[in-house]
CSV table of C-alpha atoms (C1' of nucleotides) in Angstrom, one decimal:
chain,number,residue,atom,x,y,z
A,3,MET,CA,5.8,31.6,-18.8
A,4,VAL,CA,6.9,32.2,-15.2
A,5,ALA,CA,3.4,31.5,-14.1
A,6,LYS,CA,3.3,28.1,-15.8
A,7,GLN,CA,6.5,26.9,-14.3
A,8,ASN,CA,5.3,28.1,-11.0
A,9,THR,CA,2.0,26.3,-11.2
A,10,GLN,CA,3.6,23.0,-12.3
A,11,GLN,CA,6.1,23.3,-9.5
A,12,LYS,CA,3.4,24.0,-6.9
A,13,ILE,CA,1.4,21.0,-8.1
A,14,LEU,CA,4.5,18.7,-8.0
A,15,ASP,CA,5.5,19.9,-4.5
A,16,ALA,CA,2.0,19.4,-3.1
A,17,ALA,CA,1.5,16.1,-4.9
A,18,GLN,CA,4.7,14.5,-3.7
A,19,SER,CA,4.0,15.2,-0.1
A,20,LEU,CA,0.4,13.9,-0.2
A,21,PHE,CA,1.3,10.9,-2.4
A,22,ALA,CA,4.1,9.9,0.0
A,23,GLU,CA,1.9,10.3,3.1
A,24,THR,CA,-1.4,8.8,1.9
A,25,GLY,CA,-0.6,6.9,-1.3
A,26,PHE,CA,-1.4,7.5,-4.9
A,27,ASN,CA,-5.0,6.2,-5.0
A,28,ASP,CA,-6.0,7.7,-1.7
A,29,THR,CA,-4.9,11.2,-2.6
A,30,SER,CA,-7.4,13.1,-4.7
A,31,LEU,CA,-6.7,15.8,-7.2
A,32,ARG,CA,-8.8,18.2,-5.1
A,33,GLN,CA,-6.5,17.6,-2.1
A,34,ILE,CA,-3.5,18.3,-4.3
A,35,THR,CA,-4.8,21.5,-6.0
A,36,SER,CA,-6.1,22.8,-2.7
A,37,LEU,CA,-2.7,22.4,-1.0
A,38,ALA,CA,-1.0,23.8,-4.0
A,39,GLU,CA,-3.4,26.7,-4.1
A,40,VAL,CA,-4.2,26.2,-7.8
A,41,ASN,CA,-7.3,25.5,-9.7
A,42,LEU,CA,-8.5,21.9,-9.9
A,43,ALA,CA,-8.3,21.8,-13.7
A,44,ALA,CA,-4.6,22.8,-13.6
A,45,VAL,CA,-3.5,19.2,-13.2
A,46,ASN,CA,-5.2,18.0,-16.3
A,47,TYR,CA,-4.1,21.1,-18.2
A,48,HIS,CA,-0.4,20.8,-17.3
A,49,PHE,CA,0.1,17.1,-16.9
A,50,GLY,CA,-2.8,15.5,-18.8
A,51,SER,CA,-4.0,13.1,-16.2
A,52,LYS,CA,-3.5,11.9,-12.7
A,53,LYS,CA,-1.5,9.0,-13.9
A,54,GLU,CA,0.9,11.2,-15.8
A,55,LEU,CA,1.2,13.5,-12.7
A,56,ILE,CA,2.3,10.5,-10.6
A,57,GLN,CA,5.0,9.7,-13.2
A,58,ALA,CA,6.1,13.3,-13.3
A,59,VAL,CA,6.5,13.4,-9.5
A,60,LEU,CA,8.7,10.4,-9.5
A,61,GLN,CA,10.6,11.5,-12.7
A,62,ARG,CA,11.9,14.6,-10.9
A,63,TYR,CA,13.9,12.3,-8.6
A,64,LEU,CA,14.6,9.4,-10.9
A,65,ARG,CA,16.3,11.6,-13.5
A,66,VAL,CA,18.8,12.9,-10.9
A,67,LEU,CA,19.3,9.6,-9.1
A,68,MET,CA,19.7,7.3,-12.0
A,69,VAL,CA,22.4,9.3,-13.6
A,70,ARG,CA,24.4,9.4,-10.4
A,71,LEU,CA,23.8,5.7,-9.8
A,72,ASP,CA,24.9,4.8,-13.3
A,73,GLN,CA,28.2,6.7,-12.7
A,74,GLU,CA,28.9,4.8,-9.5
A,75,PHE,CA,28.0,1.4,-11.0
A,76,ASN,CA,30.3,2.0,-13.9
A,77,ARG,CA,33.1,2.9,-11.6
A,78,LEU,CA,32.7,-0.3,-9.6
A,79,LEU,CA,32.3,-2.4,-12.8
A,80,ALA,CA,35.6,-1.1,-14.0
A,81,ALA,CA,37.4,-2.6,-11.1
A,82,GLN,CA,39.7,-5.6,-11.8
A,83,GLN,CA,38.4,-7.8,-9.0
A,84,PRO,CA,34.9,-8.1,-7.7
A,85,ASN,CA,33.9,-5.5,-5.1
A,86,ASN,CA,32.6,-6.8,-1.8
A,87,LEU,CA,28.9,-6.6,-1.1
A,88,THR,CA,29.2,-3.8,1.5
A,89,GLN,CA,31.0,-1.6,-1.0
A,90,VAL,CA,28.3,-2.3,-3.6
A,91,LEU,CA,25.5,-1.4,-1.3
A,92,ALA,CA,27.2,1.6,0.1
A,93,VAL,CA,27.2,3.1,-3.4
A,94,PHE,CA,23.6,4.0,-2.9
A,95,VAL,CA,24.2,6.3,0.0
A,96,LYS,CA,25.6,9.4,-1.6
A,97,PRO,CA,23.3,9.5,-4.6
A,98,LEU,CA,20.3,9.0,-2.4
A,99,LEU,CA,21.3,11.7,0.0
A,100,GLU,CA,21.9,14.1,-2.9
A,101,LEU,CA,18.2,14.0,-3.6
A,102,ASN,CA,17.9,16.4,-0.7
A,103,SER,CA,19.1,19.0,-3.1
A,104,VAL,CA,16.2,18.3,-5.4
A,105,HIS,CA,13.8,19.2,-2.6
A,106,ASN,CA,13.7,19.4,1.1
A,107,ASN,CA,13.6,15.9,2.6
A,108,GLY,CA,14.0,14.7,-1.0
A,109,THR,CA,15.6,11.4,0.1
A,110,ARG,CA,12.8,10.5,2.4
A,111,ILE,CA,10.1,11.6,0.1
A,112,PHE,CA,11.5,9.7,-2.9
A,113,LEU,CA,11.9,6.5,-0.9
A,114,GLN,CA,8.4,6.7,0.4
A,115,LEU,CA,7.1,7.3,-3.1
A,116,LEU,CA,9.0,4.3,-4.4
A,117,GLY,CA,7.3,2.2,-1.7
A,118,ARG,CA,3.9,3.5,-2.7
A,119,GLY,CA,4.7,2.7,-6.3
A,120,TYR,CA,5.2,-0.9,-5.3
A,121,THR,CA,2.5,-1.5,-2.7
A,122,ASP,CA,-0.3,0.6,-4.3
A,123,VAL,CA,-1.7,-1.0,-7.4
A,124,GLN,CA,0.2,1.1,-9.9
A,125,GLY,CA,1.2,-1.3,-12.7
A,126,HIS,CA,2.0,1.6,-14.9
A,127,LEU,CA,4.6,2.8,-12.5
A,128,ARG,CA,6.5,-0.4,-12.3
A,129,TRP,CA,6.4,-0.5,-16.1
A,130,PHE,CA,7.6,3.1,-16.3
A,131,ILE,CA,10.6,2.6,-14.1
A,132,ASN,CA,11.5,-0.7,-15.6
A,133,ASN,CA,11.3,0.6,-19.2
A,134,HIS,CA,13.3,3.8,-18.4
A,135,TYR,CA,15.9,2.6,-16.0
A,136,GLY,CA,16.0,-1.2,-16.2
A,137,ARG,CA,19.4,-1.1,-17.8
A,138,VAL,CA,20.9,0.9,-15.0
A,139,LEU,CA,19.5,-1.4,-12.4
A,140,ASP,CA,20.8,-4.4,-14.2
A,141,LYS,CA,24.3,-3.2,-13.6
A,142,PHE,CA,23.6,-3.2,-9.9
A,143,VAL,CA,22.3,-6.8,-10.0
A,144,LEU,CA,25.5,-7.7,-11.8
A,145,LEU,CA,27.6,-6.1,-9.2
A,146,VAL,CA,25.9,-7.9,-6.4
A,147,GLN,CA,26.2,-11.1,-8.3
A,148,GLN,CA,29.9,-10.6,-8.7
A,149,SER,CA,30.3,-9.9,-5.0
A,150,CYS,CA,28.3,-13.1,-4.1
A,151,PRO,CA,29.4,-15.5,-6.8
A,152,GLN,CA,28.2,-18.6,-4.9
A,153,LEU,CA,24.6,-17.2,-4.6
A,154,PRO,CA,22.1,-18.8,-7.0
A,155,ALA,CA,20.4,-16.2,-9.3
A,156,SER,CA,16.9,-17.0,-8.0
A,157,GLU,CA,18.1,-16.7,-4.4
A,158,LEU,CA,19.6,-13.3,-5.3
A,159,PHE,CA,16.4,-12.2,-6.9
A,160,TRP,CA,14.4,-12.9,-3.8
A,161,ARG,CA,16.9,-11.3,-1.4
A,162,LEU,CA,17.1,-8.1,-3.4
A,163,HIS,CA,13.4,-7.8,-3.3
A,164,PHE,CA,13.5,-8.5,0.5
A,165,SER,CA,15.9,-5.7,0.7
A,166,LEU,CA,13.8,-3.4,-1.3
A,167,GLY,CA,11.0,-4.1,1.1
A,168,THR,CA,13.1,-3.4,4.1
A,169,VAL,CA,14.2,0.0,2.7
A,170,VAL,CA,10.8,1.0,1.4
A,171,PHE,CA,8.9,0.1,4.5
A,172,THR,CA,11.4,1.7,6.8
A,173,MET,CA,11.2,4.9,4.9
A,174,ALA,CA,7.5,4.9,4.7
A,175,SER,CA,7.2,4.6,8.5
A,176,ASN,CA,10.3,6.6,9.1
A,177,GLU,CA,8.7,9.4,11.0
A,178,ALA,CA,6.9,7.1,13.5
A,179,LEU,CA,10.0,4.9,14.0
A,180,ALA,CA,12.3,8.0,14.5
A,181,GLU,CA,9.9,9.3,17.1
A,182,ILE,CA,9.8,6.0,19.1
A,183,ALA,CA,13.6,5.6,18.9
A,184,GLU,CA,14.2,9.1,20.1
A,185,ALA,CA,11.7,8.7,23.0
A,186,ASP,CA,12.9,5.2,24.1
A,187,PHE,CA,16.6,5.4,23.4
A,188,ASN,CA,17.4,9.1,23.5
A,189,GLU,CA,18.9,9.0,20.1
A,190,GLU,CA,18.8,11.7,17.4
A,191,VAL,CA,17.6,10.0,14.3
A,192,ASP,CA,18.0,11.4,10.8
A,193,ILE,CA,17.8,9.8,7.4
A,194,GLU,CA,21.5,9.3,7.2
A,195,GLY,CA,21.6,7.5,10.5
A,196,VAL,CA,18.8,5.2,9.4
A,197,ILE,CA,20.7,4.4,6.2
A,198,GLN,CA,23.8,3.6,8.2
A,199,ARG,CA,21.9,1.2,10.3
A,200,LEU,CA,20.3,-0.4,7.2
A,201,LEU,CA,23.5,-1.2,5.4
A,202,PRO,CA,24.9,-3.9,7.7
A,203,TYR,CA,21.4,-5.5,8.0
A,204,LEU,CA,21.0,-5.6,4.2
A,205,ALA,CA,24.5,-6.8,3.6
A,206,ALA,CA,24.2,-9.6,6.1
A,207,GLY,CA,20.7,-10.7,4.8
A,208,ILE,CA,21.7,-10.8,1.2
A,209,ALA,CA,24.9,-12.7,1.9
A,210,ALA,CA,23.3,-15.1,4.4
A,211,PRO,CA,23.9,-18.8,4.0
A,212,VAL,CA,21.5,-20.4,1.7
A,213,TYR,CA,19.0,-22.8,3.2
A,214,THR,CA,19.1,-26.3,1.8
A,215,ARG,CA,17.3,-29.4,2.9
A,216,SER,CA,20.5,-31.5,2.7
A,217,HIS,CA,22.2,-29.8,5.6
A,218,PRO,CA,19.7,-27.7,7.5
A,219,GLN,CA,22.1,-26.6,10.2
A,220,GLN,CA,19.2,-24.3,11.1
A,221,GLN,CA,16.0,-25.6,12.5
A,222,LEU,CA,13.9,-24.3,9.7
A,223,ARG,CA,12.0,-27.4,8.8
A,224,SER,CA,8.4,-27.5,9.4
A,225,GLY,CA,6.2,-30.5,9.8
A,226,THR,CA,5.0,-31.2,6.2
B,1,MET,CA,-30.1,-19.2,10.7
B,2,VAL,CA,-28.3,-21.3,8.2
B,3,ALA,CA,-28.8,-18.5,5.6
B,4,LYS,CA,-27.2,-15.9,7.9
B,5,GLN,CA,-24.1,-18.0,8.5
B,6,ASN,CA,-23.9,-18.7,4.9
B,7,THR,CA,-24.1,-15.1,3.8
B,8,GLN,CA,-21.5,-13.9,6.4
B,9,GLN,CA,-19.2,-16.7,5.3
B,10,LYS,CA,-19.7,-15.9,1.6
B,11,ILE,CA,-18.9,-12.2,2.3
B,12,LEU,CA,-15.8,-13.0,4.3
B,13,ASP,CA,-14.5,-15.4,1.6
B,14,ALA,CA,-15.1,-13.0,-1.2
B,15,ALA,CA,-13.7,-10.0,0.8
B,16,GLN,CA,-10.4,-11.6,1.8
B,17,SER,CA,-9.5,-12.5,-1.7
B,18,LEU,CA,-10.3,-9.1,-3.1
B,19,PHE,CA,-8.6,-7.3,-0.2
B,20,ALA,CA,-5.5,-9.4,-0.5
B,21,GLU,CA,-5.3,-8.9,-4.2
B,22,THR,CA,-6.3,-5.2,-4.6
B,23,GLY,CA,-5.9,-3.7,-1.1
B,24,PHE,CA,-8.6,-2.5,1.3
B,25,ASN,CA,-9.3,0.9,-0.1
B,26,ASP,CA,-9.2,-0.2,-3.7
B,27,THR,CA,-11.8,-2.9,-3.2
B,28,SER,CA,-15.4,-1.7,-3.2
B,29,LEU,CA,-18.3,-3.3,-1.4
B,30,ARG,CA,-20.0,-3.8,-4.7
B,31,GLN,CA,-17.1,-5.9,-5.9
B,32,ILE,CA,-17.3,-8.0,-2.8
B,33,THR,CA,-21.1,-8.5,-2.7
B,34,SER,CA,-21.1,-9.2,-6.4
B,35,LEU,CA,-18.4,-11.9,-6.1
B,36,ALA,CA,-20.1,-13.3,-3.0
B,37,GLU,CA,-23.5,-13.3,-4.8
B,38,VAL,CA,-25.3,-11.5,-2.0
B,39,ASN,CA,-27.1,-8.2,-1.8
B,40,LEU,CA,-25.0,-5.0,-1.5
B,41,ALA,CA,-26.7,-4.1,1.8
B,42,ALA,CA,-25.7,-7.4,3.4
B,43,VAL,CA,-22.3,-6.1,4.4
B,44,ASN,CA,-23.7,-3.3,6.4
B,45,TYR,CA,-26.4,-5.5,7.8
B,46,HIS,CA,-24.1,-8.3,9.0
B,47,PHE,CA,-20.9,-6.4,9.8
B,48,GLY,CA,-22.0,-2.8,10.3
B,49,SER,CA,-19.5,-1.1,8.1
B,50,LYS,CA,-16.6,-1.7,5.7
B,51,LYS,CA,-14.1,-1.0,8.5
B,52,GLU,CA,-15.6,-3.7,10.7
B,53,LEU,CA,-15.7,-6.1,7.8
B,54,ILE,CA,-11.9,-5.6,7.3
B,55,GLN,CA,-11.4,-6.3,11.0
B,56,ALA,CA,-13.6,-9.4,10.8
B,57,VAL,CA,-11.7,-10.7,7.8
B,58,LEU,CA,-8.4,-10.5,9.7
B,59,GLN,CA,-9.8,-11.6,13.0
B,60,ARG,CA,-10.7,-15.0,11.5
B,61,TYR,CA,-6.9,-15.6,11.1
B,62,LEU,CA,-5.6,-13.7,14.1
B,63,ARG,CA,-7.7,-15.6,16.5
B,64,VAL,CA,-6.2,-18.9,15.4
B,65,LEU,CA,-2.6,-17.7,14.8
B,66,MET,CA,-2.1,-15.8,18.1
B,67,VAL,CA,-3.2,-18.6,20.3
B,68,ARG,CA,-0.7,-20.9,18.6
B,69,LEU,CA,2.1,-18.3,18.6
B,70,ASP,CA,1.5,-17.7,22.3
B,71,GLN,CA,1.9,-21.4,23.0
B,72,GLU,CA,5.2,-21.5,21.0
B,73,PHE,CA,6.5,-18.4,22.7
B,74,ASN,CA,5.8,-19.8,26.2
B,75,ARG,CA,7.5,-23.0,25.3
B,76,LEU,CA,10.6,-21.2,24.3
B,77,LEU,CA,10.5,-18.9,27.2
B,78,ALA,CA,10.4,-21.9,29.5
B,79,ALA,CA,13.8,-23.1,28.3
B,80,GLN,CA,16.7,-22.9,30.7
B,81,GLN,CA,19.1,-21.3,28.3
B,82,PRO,CA,18.4,-18.7,25.6
B,83,ASN,CA,17.3,-20.1,22.3
B,84,ASN,CA,19.3,-19.2,19.2
B,85,LEU,CA,17.8,-16.7,16.8
B,86,THR,CA,17.0,-19.1,14.0
B,87,GLN,CA,15.0,-21.2,16.4
B,88,VAL,CA,13.1,-18.2,17.6
B,89,LEU,CA,12.2,-17.1,14.1
B,90,ALA,CA,11.4,-20.6,12.9
B,91,VAL,CA,8.7,-20.7,15.5
B,92,PHE,CA,6.4,-18.7,13.2
B,93,VAL,CA,6.5,-21.3,10.4
B,94,LYS,CA,4.1,-24.0,11.8
B,95,PRO,CA,1.5,-21.6,13.2
B,96,LEU,CA,1.5,-19.7,9.9
B,97,LEU,CA,1.2,-22.8,7.8
B,98,GLU,CA,-1.7,-24.0,10.0
B,99,LEU,CA,-3.7,-21.1,8.7
B,100,ASN,CA,-4.2,-23.2,5.6
B,101,SER,CA,-6.8,-25.1,7.7
B,102,VAL,CA,-8.8,-21.9,8.3
B,103,HIS,CA,-9.2,-21.5,4.6
B,104,ASN,CA,-7.7,-22.6,1.3
B,105,ASN,CA,-4.4,-20.6,0.8
B,106,GLY,CA,-5.0,-19.2,4.3
B,107,THR,CA,-1.3,-18.6,5.0
B,108,ARG,CA,-0.8,-16.6,1.8
B,109,ILE,CA,-4.0,-14.7,2.1
B,110,PHE,CA,-3.4,-13.8,5.8
B,111,LEU,CA,0.2,-12.6,5.1
B,112,GLN,CA,-1.0,-10.5,2.2
B,113,LEU,CA,-3.7,-9.0,4.3
B,114,LEU,CA,-1.2,-8.2,7.0
B,115,GLY,CA,0.9,-6.4,4.4
B,116,ARG,CA,-2.0,-4.5,3.1
B,117,GLY,CA,-2.9,-3.5,6.7
B,118,TYR,CA,0.5,-1.8,7.1
B,119,THR,CA,1.0,-0.3,3.6
B,120,ASP,CA,-2.6,0.8,3.0
B,121,VAL,CA,-3.6,3.7,5.3
B,122,GLN,CA,-5.5,1.6,7.9
B,123,GLY,CA,-4.7,3.2,11.2
B,124,HIS,CA,-7.6,1.4,12.8
B,125,LEU,CA,-6.0,-2.0,11.8
B,126,ARG,CA,-2.7,-1.2,13.4
B,127,TRP,CA,-4.5,-0.1,16.5
B,128,PHE,CA,-6.7,-3.2,16.5
B,129,ILE,CA,-3.8,-5.6,16.3
B,130,ASN,CA,-1.7,-3.8,18.9
B,131,ASN,CA,-4.5,-3.6,21.4
B,132,HIS,CA,-5.6,-7.2,21.0
B,133,TYR,CA,-2.3,-9.0,20.6
B,134,GLY,CA,0.4,-6.6,21.8
B,135,ARG,CA,1.2,-8.8,24.9
B,136,VAL,CA,1.8,-11.9,22.8
B,137,LEU,CA,4.2,-10.0,20.5
B,138,ASP,CA,6.1,-8.6,23.4
B,139,LYS,CA,7.1,-12.2,24.3
B,140,PHE,CA,8.6,-12.5,20.8
B,141,VAL,CA,10.7,-9.4,21.3
B,142,LEU,CA,11.9,-10.8,24.6
B,143,LEU,CA,12.9,-14.0,23.0
B,144,VAL,CA,14.9,-12.3,20.3
B,145,GLN,CA,16.6,-10.1,22.9
B,146,GLN,CA,17.7,-13.2,24.8
B,147,SER,CA,19.0,-14.8,21.7
B,148,CYS,CA,21.1,-11.8,20.8
B,149,PRO,CA,22.3,-10.5,24.1
B,150,GLN,CA,25.2,-8.6,22.5
B,151,LEU,CA,22.8,-6.5,20.5
B,152,PRO,CA,22.0,-3.0,21.9
B,153,ALA,CA,18.3,-2.5,22.5
B,154,SER,CA,18.1,0.4,20.1
B,155,GLU,CA,19.8,-1.6,17.4
B,156,LEU,CA,17.4,-4.5,18.0
B,157,PHE,CA,14.4,-2.1,17.7
B,158,TRP,CA,15.5,-1.0,14.3
B,159,ARG,CA,16.3,-4.4,13.0
B,160,LEU,CA,13.0,-5.9,14.1
B,161,HIS,CA,11.3,-3.1,12.2
B,162,PHE,CA,13.5,-3.7,9.2
B,163,SER,CA,12.4,-7.3,9.4
B,164,LEU,CA,8.7,-6.4,9.7
B,165,GLY,CA,9.2,-4.3,6.5
B,166,THR,CA,10.8,-7.2,4.7
B,167,VAL,CA,7.9,-9.5,5.5
B,168,VAL,CA,5.1,-7.1,5.0
B,169,PHE,CA,6.4,-5.7,1.7
B,170,THR,CA,7.2,-9.2,0.3
B,171,MET,CA,3.7,-10.4,1.1
B,172,ALA,CA,2.0,-7.3,-0.2
B,173,SER,CA,3.7,-7.8,-3.6
B,174,ASN,CA,3.7,-11.6,-3.3
B,175,GLU,CA,1.8,-12.3,-6.5
B,176,ALA,CA,4.0,-10.0,-8.7
B,177,LEU,CA,7.2,-11.5,-7.3
B,178,ALA,CA,6.0,-15.1,-7.6
B,179,GLU,CA,5.0,-14.4,-11.3
B,180,ILE,CA,8.5,-13.0,-12.1
B,181,ALA,CA,10.3,-15.7,-10.3
B,182,GLU,CA,8.3,-18.4,-12.1
B,183,ALA,CA,8.8,-16.8,-15.5
B,184,ASP,CA,12.5,-16.1,-15.0
B,185,PHE,CA,13.7,-19.1,-13.0
B,186,ASN,CA,11.2,-21.7,-13.9
B,187,GLU,CA,10.5,-22.2,-10.2
B,188,GLU,CA,7.2,-23.1,-8.6
B,189,VAL,CA,6.7,-20.6,-5.9
B,190,ASP,CA,4.4,-21.3,-3.0
B,191,ILE,CA,4.0,-19.5,0.3
B,192,GLU,CA,6.1,-22.1,2.2
B,193,GLY,CA,8.9,-21.6,-0.2
B,194,VAL,CA,8.9,-17.9,0.3
B,195,ILE,CA,8.9,-18.3,4.1
B,196,GLN,CA,11.8,-20.7,3.9
B,197,ARG,CA,13.7,-18.1,1.8
B,198,LEU,CA,12.8,-15.3,4.2
B,199,LEU,CA,14.1,-16.9,7.4
B,200,PRO,CA,17.8,-17.1,6.7
B,201,TYR,CA,17.7,-13.6,5.3
B,202,LEU,CA,16.0,-12.2,8.5
B,203,ALA,CA,18.1,-14.2,10.9
B,204,ALA,CA,21.3,-13.0,9.2
B,205,GLY,CA,20.1,-9.4,9.1
B,206,ILE,CA,19.0,-9.2,12.7
B,207,ALA,CA,22.2,-10.8,14.0
B,208,ALA,CA,24.5,-8.8,11.7
B,209,PRO,CA,27.6,-7.2,13.2
B,210,VAL,CA,26.9,-3.7,14.5
B,211,TYR,CA,28.3,-1.0,12.4
B,212,THR,CA,30.9,1.1,14.1
B,213,ARG,CA,33.1,3.8,12.7
B,214,SER,CA,36.2,2.1,14.3
B,215,HIS,CA,36.0,-1.1,12.2
B,216,PRO,CA,33.8,-0.4,9.2
B,217,GLN,CA,33.1,-2.6,6.2
B,218,GLN,CA,33.2,-6.2,7.2
B,219,GLN,CA,33.7,-8.6,4.5
B,220,LEU,CA,30.4,-10.5,4.3
B,221,ARG,CA,30.4,-13.6,2.2
B,222,SER,CA,27.7,-16.1,1.6
B,223,GLY,CA,28.2,-19.8,2.0
B,224,THR,CA,26.1,-22.7,1.1
C,30,DG,C1',-3.4,49.0,-28.8
C,31,DT,C1',-4.6,45.2,-31.4
C,32,DA,C1',-4.2,40.2,-32.3
C,33,DC,C1',-3.1,35.8,-30.8
C,34,DA,C1',-1.7,32.1,-27.8
C,35,DT,C1',-1.3,30.7,-23.0
C,36,DT,C1',-3.1,30.0,-18.7
C,37,DT,C1',-6.7,30.3,-15.1
C,38,DC,C1',-11.2,29.6,-13.4
C,39,DA,C1',-16.0,28.1,-12.0
C,40,DA,C1',-19.1,25.0,-13.3
C,41,DA,C1',-20.7,20.9,-14.8
C,42,DC,C1',-19.9,16.2,-16.5
C,43,DA,C1',-20.6,11.1,-15.8
C,44,DC,C1',-19.4,7.8,-12.6
C,45,DT,C1',-18.2,5.4,-8.2
C,46,DT,C1',-18.1,5.3,-3.3
C,47,DG,C1',-20.2,3.6,1.5
C,48,DT,C1',-24.4,3.8,3.8
C,49,DT,C1',-29.4,4.0,4.7
C,50,DT,C1',-34.3,3.2,3.9
C,51,DA,C1',-38.6,0.8,3.7
C,52,DA,C1',-40.9,-2.7,1.6
C,53,DA,C1',-40.8,-7.6,0.6
C,54,DT,C1',-39.4,-12.2,1.8
C,55,DT,C1',-38.1,-15.9,4.7
C,56,DG,C1',-37.5,-18.3,9.1
C,57,DT,C1',-39.0,-19.5,13.9
C,58,DG,C1',-41.8,-20.5,18.0
C,59,DC,C1',-46.3,-21.4,19.5
D,9,DG,C1',-52.1,-20.8,10.7
D,10,DC,C1',-50.6,-16.8,13.1
D,11,DA,C1',-47.4,-13.5,15.0
D,12,DC,C1',-43.0,-11.8,15.3
D,13,DA,C1',-38.2,-11.5,14.4
D,14,DA,C1',-34.5,-12.1,11.1
D,15,DT,C1',-33.0,-11.6,6.6
D,16,DT,C1',-33.0,-10.1,1.8
D,17,DT,C1',-34.0,-6.9,-1.7
D,18,DA,C1',-34.2,-2.8,-4.9
D,19,DA,C1',-33.9,1.9,-4.7
D,20,DA,C1',-32.2,6.0,-3.3
D,21,DC,C1',-29.0,8.8,-0.7
D,22,DA,C1',-25.2,12.3,-0.1
D,23,DA,C1',-20.6,12.7,-0.9
D,24,DG,C1',-16.4,12.1,-3.5
D,25,DT,C1',-13.8,10.8,-7.9
D,26,DG,C1',-11.1,12.2,-12.4
D,27,DT,C1',-12.0,14.7,-16.4
D,28,DT,C1',-14.0,18.2,-19.6
D,29,DT,C1',-15.9,22.6,-21.0
D,30,DG,C1',-16.2,27.3,-22.5
D,31,DA,C1',-15.7,31.7,-21.0
D,32,DA,C1',-12.7,34.8,-18.6
D,33,DA,C1',-8.1,36.6,-17.5
D,34,DT,C1',-3.3,37.1,-18.5
D,35,DG,C1',0.9,37.2,-21.2
D,36,DT,C1',3.4,38.0,-25.6
D,37,DA,C1',4.5,39.8,-30.1
D,38,DC,C1',4.0,43.2,-33.5
DNA sequence: GTACATTTCAAACACTTGTTTAAATTGTGC
DNA sequence: GCACAATTTAAACAAGTGTTTGAAATGTAC
C-alpha cells in the first residue's frame, strides 16, 4: 500500500519535470521510469497508458488550482459593480503561487506543462481540461467581459488567447530569461517577480483600443 | 538537373506543410517523402539530414524576410526623431505578407514554423536564427527603445519576450484558434486578420505603465 | 504458516524512427 | 554510342517507441 503510493508519486514527480522540460511527445517512458527509479512497466500498471499519465500529472495541479480560482471568481462575481480588469487578472496570482505547496516549483512546472499541452499536439488534453473545468473558466471570461464592456466578444477571445500565449511562453523559457535578466540587469528574478511584470502587460494588451479601418489612428494598414 | 530541382522543391513543399501542422519532431521523413511522392532516401541525399531539412525549410523564408526587414529598420533608423511604437511594430506587416509570394500561404506557414521552432525542442534552430540574423533583430530592439524612452531597459527586455511569446504561441496554435473563432463568431480568419489583431495588443502591452508599489492598479479601460 | 491479492521485474512484443547501402536508372558531355 | 556523374530506388540497418506478458517478489488477512 505504501509502496504503491510511493511508486505512483515517484512516477508523477519524474514525469512532470521531464514533460515540462522536453514536452510530452519527446519524453519517453524509459526516461521517466529511469529518473523515477522504477520499472518500465510500472507506468502502464499504475496509470494504464502514457496518455493517462499525462492527464494525471496535470490533474494534480488542476484539482487544487481550479477550486481556488472558482472561489475567487465567485467572490468577484458577487460584487455589485464590475471589477476593473487589473483586479480580475490579479486574482490568478495567489492561486497560482499556492501551487508551490503541491510541489517544489509547482507554479513554474504547472505553467510550463500548460504550455506544452497547447503547443504539443495533445488534443486529448485540451478536451480534458475543457470538459472538466470549462465552467470555471467561463466565469473568468465573464468577469473580463464585464470589466471591458466595450470590447467585442471576438476581440476578447483573441486577446485572451494572446495572453495565454504570453504567460505560457514566458514560463516555458523562464529559466533562460531569468538568467539573462540577472546577468544583464543585476536583478534577482523569481516567479512572483515575473508575474508582477506580466500583469500590467496583459492588462494593457487586453484593454487596448480596438483597431478599426474607419479611424486607424495607428499606422497599421498594409498595402493590400 | 531539372529532376533534382524538382525533387528538392517537392520535399520542401511537403515538409513545410507537415512541419507547420504537426511540429518538427512529430513529422516523420516517411510522411514527408510520401506526401512529396519521392523516395525516402531523397531527403538524406539532397539535404543531408532531417535537421538540415528543417533549416532549409525555414531558410527559404528567412532569406527573403530578413532582407526586407533590414531595409525597413534602416529606413526608420534614418528618421530624425524617434518613431512611435505602433509605427515600429507595423513595419513587420508588409515584409511578412510578402512571404505569400514565396509560397501559397507563405506568411501563415512561416509564422507557424517560427512558433514550432521555439516551442518544439529545436536548440539548433534558435542558434541558427540568432547567428545568421541577430544583427538585424538588434536594430529592431534599438527602434523600440527609441520609441519608449521612458521604459527601463530591463522592463523592455521582459516585455519584448512577452511579445515574442504572444506571437509564437498564437502562430503555433493558429489553426485551432481560427477554427474556434470561425465556429463561435462566424468570422473568416486569415493570417492578415490575426496580425492586425495582434498589433494593438502588442503595442499596448509593451508601452504599458510600469508597475510600482507606490501607485498600483491603474484603471485600464479600452476604447474604440 | 498458508492462501490470496497486489506489486515489481526482466524480457519480449510489434512498430516506428532517421540513416545507410549498393544496385539500378537516368542525365550529361564528348 | 560510350563513359562518367547524378539521381532514384528498394532493402536493410540499428536504435528507440509504448505496451504486454508471465513469472517472481512482496504485502495482507486469517
